[in-house]
């Protein structure tokens, strides 16, 4: 199979911020998470490949804040363990290091949290399944 024929795996789709329905279309308008004008902007028309609506309901992505919180706690633990094993930083140096990382990674974490959130609620459908069911062609 060619790369376009083989569907992405779930983790790859989440990390690369792809549509959960087809795992091909991009979730965000801009590739650059640090372009603060378009960091969380998603295509108005939905997925350009399968037309999955990314605006499932008002306030849908509010739950992604909980995912973002969990990601930040995981980052805190990972950095804490790495610093305690590899370095002898003091508590304040650790706090400054972690806070700096958390601030610098906020746009990336916010996108990743949204991607995880929508993937939790929208299931993958192969192209054959989407073509066989007209409802799926409209992203329903």
mmCIF file of C-alpha atoms in Angstrom:
data_model
loop_
_atom_site.group_PDB
_atom_site.id
_atom_site.type_symbol
_atom_site.label_atom_id
_atom_site.label_comp_id
_atom_site.label_asym_id
_atom_site.label_seq_id
_atom_site.Cartn_x
_atom_site.Cartn_y
_atom_site.Cartn_z
ATOM 1 C CA UNK A 1 0.000 0.000 0.000
ATOM 2 C CA UNK A 2 1.116 3.521 -0.607
ATOM 3 C CA UNK A 3 1.301 6.082 2.154
ATOM 4 C CA UNK A 4 -1.965 7.703 1.039
ATOM 5 C CA UNK A 5 -3.817 4.370 1.113
ATOM 6 C CA UNK A 6 -2.663 3.200 4.530
ATOM 7 C CA UNK A 7 -4.545 4.845 7.395
ATOM 8 C CA UNK A 8 -2.530 6.403 10.181
ATOM 9 C CA UNK A 9 -2.468 4.638 13.491
ATOM 10 C CA UNK A 10 -4.444 6.201 16.342
ATOM 11 C CA UNK A 11 -1.443 7.585 18.255
ATOM 12 C CA UNK A 12 0.085 8.981 15.066
ATOM 13 C CA UNK A 13 -3.225 10.616 14.184
ATOM 14 C CA UNK A 14 -3.521 12.201 17.634
ATOM 15 C CA UNK A 15 0.065 13.478 17.778
ATOM 16 C CA UNK A 16 0.000 14.835 14.225
ATOM 17 C CA UNK A 17 -3.414 16.466 14.890
ATOM 18 C CA UNK A 18 -5.324 14.731 12.113
ATOM 19 C CA UNK A 19 -9.054 14.209 11.682
ATOM 20 C CA UNK A 20 -10.257 11.322 13.866
ATOM 21 C CA UNK A 21 -12.764 10.125 11.252
ATOM 22 C CA UNK A 22 -10.408 9.716 8.263
ATOM 23 C CA UNK A 23 -6.998 10.315 9.928
ATOM 24 C CA UNK A 24 -5.979 12.297 6.857
ATOM 25 C CA UNK A 25 -7.317 15.861 7.111
ATOM 26 C CA UNK A 26 -5.671 18.405 9.382
ATOM 27 C CA UNK A 27 -7.444 19.529 12.570
ATOM 28 C CA UNK A 28 -5.890 23.000 12.556
ATOM 29 C CA UNK A 29 -5.650 25.690 9.901
ATOM 30 C CA UNK A 30 -2.011 26.520 10.600
ATOM 31 C CA UNK A 31 0.805 24.004 11.039
ATOM 32 C CA UNK A 32 2.598 26.369 13.419
ATOM 33 C CA UNK A 33 1.243 26.164 16.994
ATOM 34 C CA UNK A 34 3.189 29.313 17.902
ATOM 35 C CA UNK A 35 1.253 31.497 15.443
ATOM 36 C CA UNK A 36 -0.906 32.823 18.268
ATOM 37 C CA UNK A 37 -3.595 34.221 15.920
ATOM 38 C CA UNK A 38 -4.366 30.736 14.591
ATOM 39 C CA UNK A 39 -3.129 28.397 17.340
ATOM 40 C CA UNK A 40 -6.517 26.751 17.963
ATOM 41 C CA UNK A 41 -8.294 27.785 14.753
ATOM 42 C CA UNK A 42 -9.903 24.817 13.054
ATOM 43 C CA UNK A 43 -11.353 24.738 9.516
ATOM 44 C CA UNK A 44 -14.891 26.185 9.527
ATOM 45 C CA UNK A 45 -16.088 23.621 6.973
ATOM 46 C CA UNK A 46 -14.642 20.701 8.928
ATOM 47 C CA UNK A 47 -12.242 18.145 7.582
ATOM 48 C CA UNK A 48 -11.177 18.933 4.012
ATOM 49 C CA UNK A 49 -10.905 15.198 3.275
ATOM 50 C CA UNK A 50 -14.052 13.619 4.781
ATOM 51 C CA UNK A 51 -16.106 16.703 5.850
ATOM 52 C CA UNK A 52 -16.193 15.626 9.525
ATOM 53 C CA UNK A 53 -17.499 18.601 11.488
ATOM 54 C CA UNK A 54 -14.923 19.703 14.077
ATOM 55 C CA UNK A 55 -17.469 21.924 15.864
ATOM 56 C CA UNK A 56 -19.461 19.048 17.288
ATOM 57 C CA UNK A 57 -21.446 21.186 19.732
ATOM 58 C CA UNK A 58 -21.006 24.506 21.560
ATOM 59 C CA UNK A 59 -18.414 24.184 24.304
ATOM 60 C CA UNK A 60 -17.289 20.768 23.073
ATOM 61 C CA UNK A 61 -13.597 21.523 23.592
ATOM 62 C CA UNK A 62 -14.074 22.710 27.181
ATOM 63 C CA UNK A 63 -13.308 19.141 28.240
ATOM 64 C CA UNK A 64 -9.919 19.418 26.535
ATOM 65 C CA UNK A 65 -8.840 21.701 29.390
ATOM 66 C CA UNK A 66 -8.944 18.660 31.676
ATOM 67 C CA UNK A 67 -6.815 16.721 29.212
ATOM 68 C CA UNK A 68 -4.396 19.664 29.065
ATOM 69 C CA UNK A 69 -4.217 19.663 32.859
ATOM 70 C CA UNK A 70 -3.336 15.961 32.830
ATOM 71 C CA UNK A 71 -0.683 16.503 30.158
ATOM 72 C CA UNK A 72 0.877 19.273 32.239
ATOM 73 C CA UNK A 73 0.926 17.074 35.348
ATOM 74 C CA UNK A 74 2.615 14.336 33.286
ATOM 75 C CA UNK A 75 5.156 16.924 32.116
ATOM 76 C CA UNK A 76 5.738 18.016 35.718
ATOM 77 C CA UNK A 77 6.365 14.450 36.840
ATOM 78 C CA UNK A 78 8.607 13.628 33.855
ATOM 79 C CA UNK A 79 10.699 16.782 34.303
ATOM 80 C CA UNK A 80 10.828 16.219 38.064
ATOM 81 C CA UNK A 81 12.092 12.669 37.681
ATOM 82 C CA UNK A 82 14.583 13.648 34.979
ATOM 83 C CA UNK A 83 15.963 16.525 37.045
ATOM 84 C CA UNK A 84 16.192 14.457 40.221
ATOM 85 C CA UNK A 85 18.036 11.651 38.404
ATOM 86 C CA UNK A 86 20.230 13.690 36.069
ATOM 87 C CA UNK A 87 20.849 16.884 38.002
ATOM 88 C CA UNK A 88 21.129 18.458 41.412
ATOM 89 C CA UNK A 89 18.896 21.457 40.815
ATOM 90 C CA UNK A 90 17.381 23.091 43.847
ATOM 91 C CA UNK A 91 13.630 23.321 44.349
ATOM 92 C CA UNK A 92 13.528 26.880 42.971
ATOM 93 C CA UNK A 93 15.596 26.001 39.911
ATOM 94 C CA UNK A 94 13.293 23.051 39.275
ATOM 95 C CA UNK A 95 10.243 25.323 39.640
ATOM 96 C CA UNK A 96 11.670 27.853 37.202
ATOM 97 C CA UNK A 97 12.617 25.111 34.720
ATOM 98 C CA UNK A 98 9.206 23.446 34.826
ATOM 99 C CA UNK A 99 7.299 26.745 34.670
ATOM 100 C CA UNK A 100 9.351 27.852 31.665
ATOM 101 C CA UNK A 101 8.694 24.554 29.889
ATOM 102 C CA UNK A 102 4.984 24.688 30.689
ATOM 103 C CA UNK A 103 4.668 28.239 29.328
ATOM 104 C CA UNK A 104 6.695 27.509 26.187
ATOM 105 C CA UNK A 105 4.772 24.290 25.475
ATOM 106 C CA UNK A 106 1.279 25.725 26.139
ATOM 107 C CA UNK A 107 0.306 26.062 22.439
ATOM 108 C CA UNK A 108 1.534 22.530 21.677
ATOM 109 C CA UNK A 109 -0.217 21.080 24.753
ATOM 110 C CA UNK A 110 -3.479 22.893 23.917
ATOM 111 C CA UNK A 111 -3.493 21.442 20.399
ATOM 112 C CA UNK A 112 -2.590 17.981 21.634
ATOM 113 C CA UNK A 113 -5.354 18.152 24.263
ATOM 114 C CA UNK A 114 -7.934 19.102 21.609
ATOM 115 C CA UNK A 115 -6.729 16.308 19.373
ATOM 116 C CA UNK A 116 -6.997 13.750 22.190
ATOM 117 C CA UNK A 117 -10.443 15.065 23.126
ATOM 118 C CA UNK A 118 -11.978 14.836 19.640
ATOM 119 C CA UNK A 119 -10.370 11.429 19.058
ATOM 120 C CA UNK A 120 -12.100 10.192 22.223
ATOM 121 C CA UNK A 121 -15.523 11.015 20.771
ATOM 122 C CA UNK A 122 -15.221 10.518 17.001
ATOM 123 C CA UNK A 123 -14.365 7.047 15.748
ATOM 124 C CA UNK A 124 -12.299 6.159 12.713
ATOM 125 C CA UNK A 125 -14.140 5.025 9.600
ATOM 126 C CA UNK A 126 -12.323 3.629 6.590
ATOM 127 C CA UNK A 127 -12.929 5.182 3.206
ATOM 128 C CA UNK A 128 -15.026 2.161 2.199
ATOM 129 C CA UNK A 129 -17.236 2.616 5.288
ATOM 130 C CA UNK A 130 -17.613 6.345 4.605
ATOM 131 C CA UNK A 131 -18.579 5.739 0.952
ATOM 132 C CA UNK A 132 -21.049 2.979 1.892
ATOM 133 C CA UNK A 133 -22.851 5.209 4.402
ATOM 134 C CA UNK A 134 -23.972 8.641 3.062
ATOM 135 C CA UNK A 135 -24.442 9.922 6.652
ATOM 136 C CA UNK A 136 -20.691 9.570 7.218
ATOM 137 C CA UNK A 137 -19.922 11.626 4.119
ATOM 138 C CA UNK A 138 -21.452 14.615 5.863
ATOM 139 C CA UNK A 139 -19.380 14.059 9.007
ATOM 140 C CA UNK A 140 -22.315 12.884 11.112
#
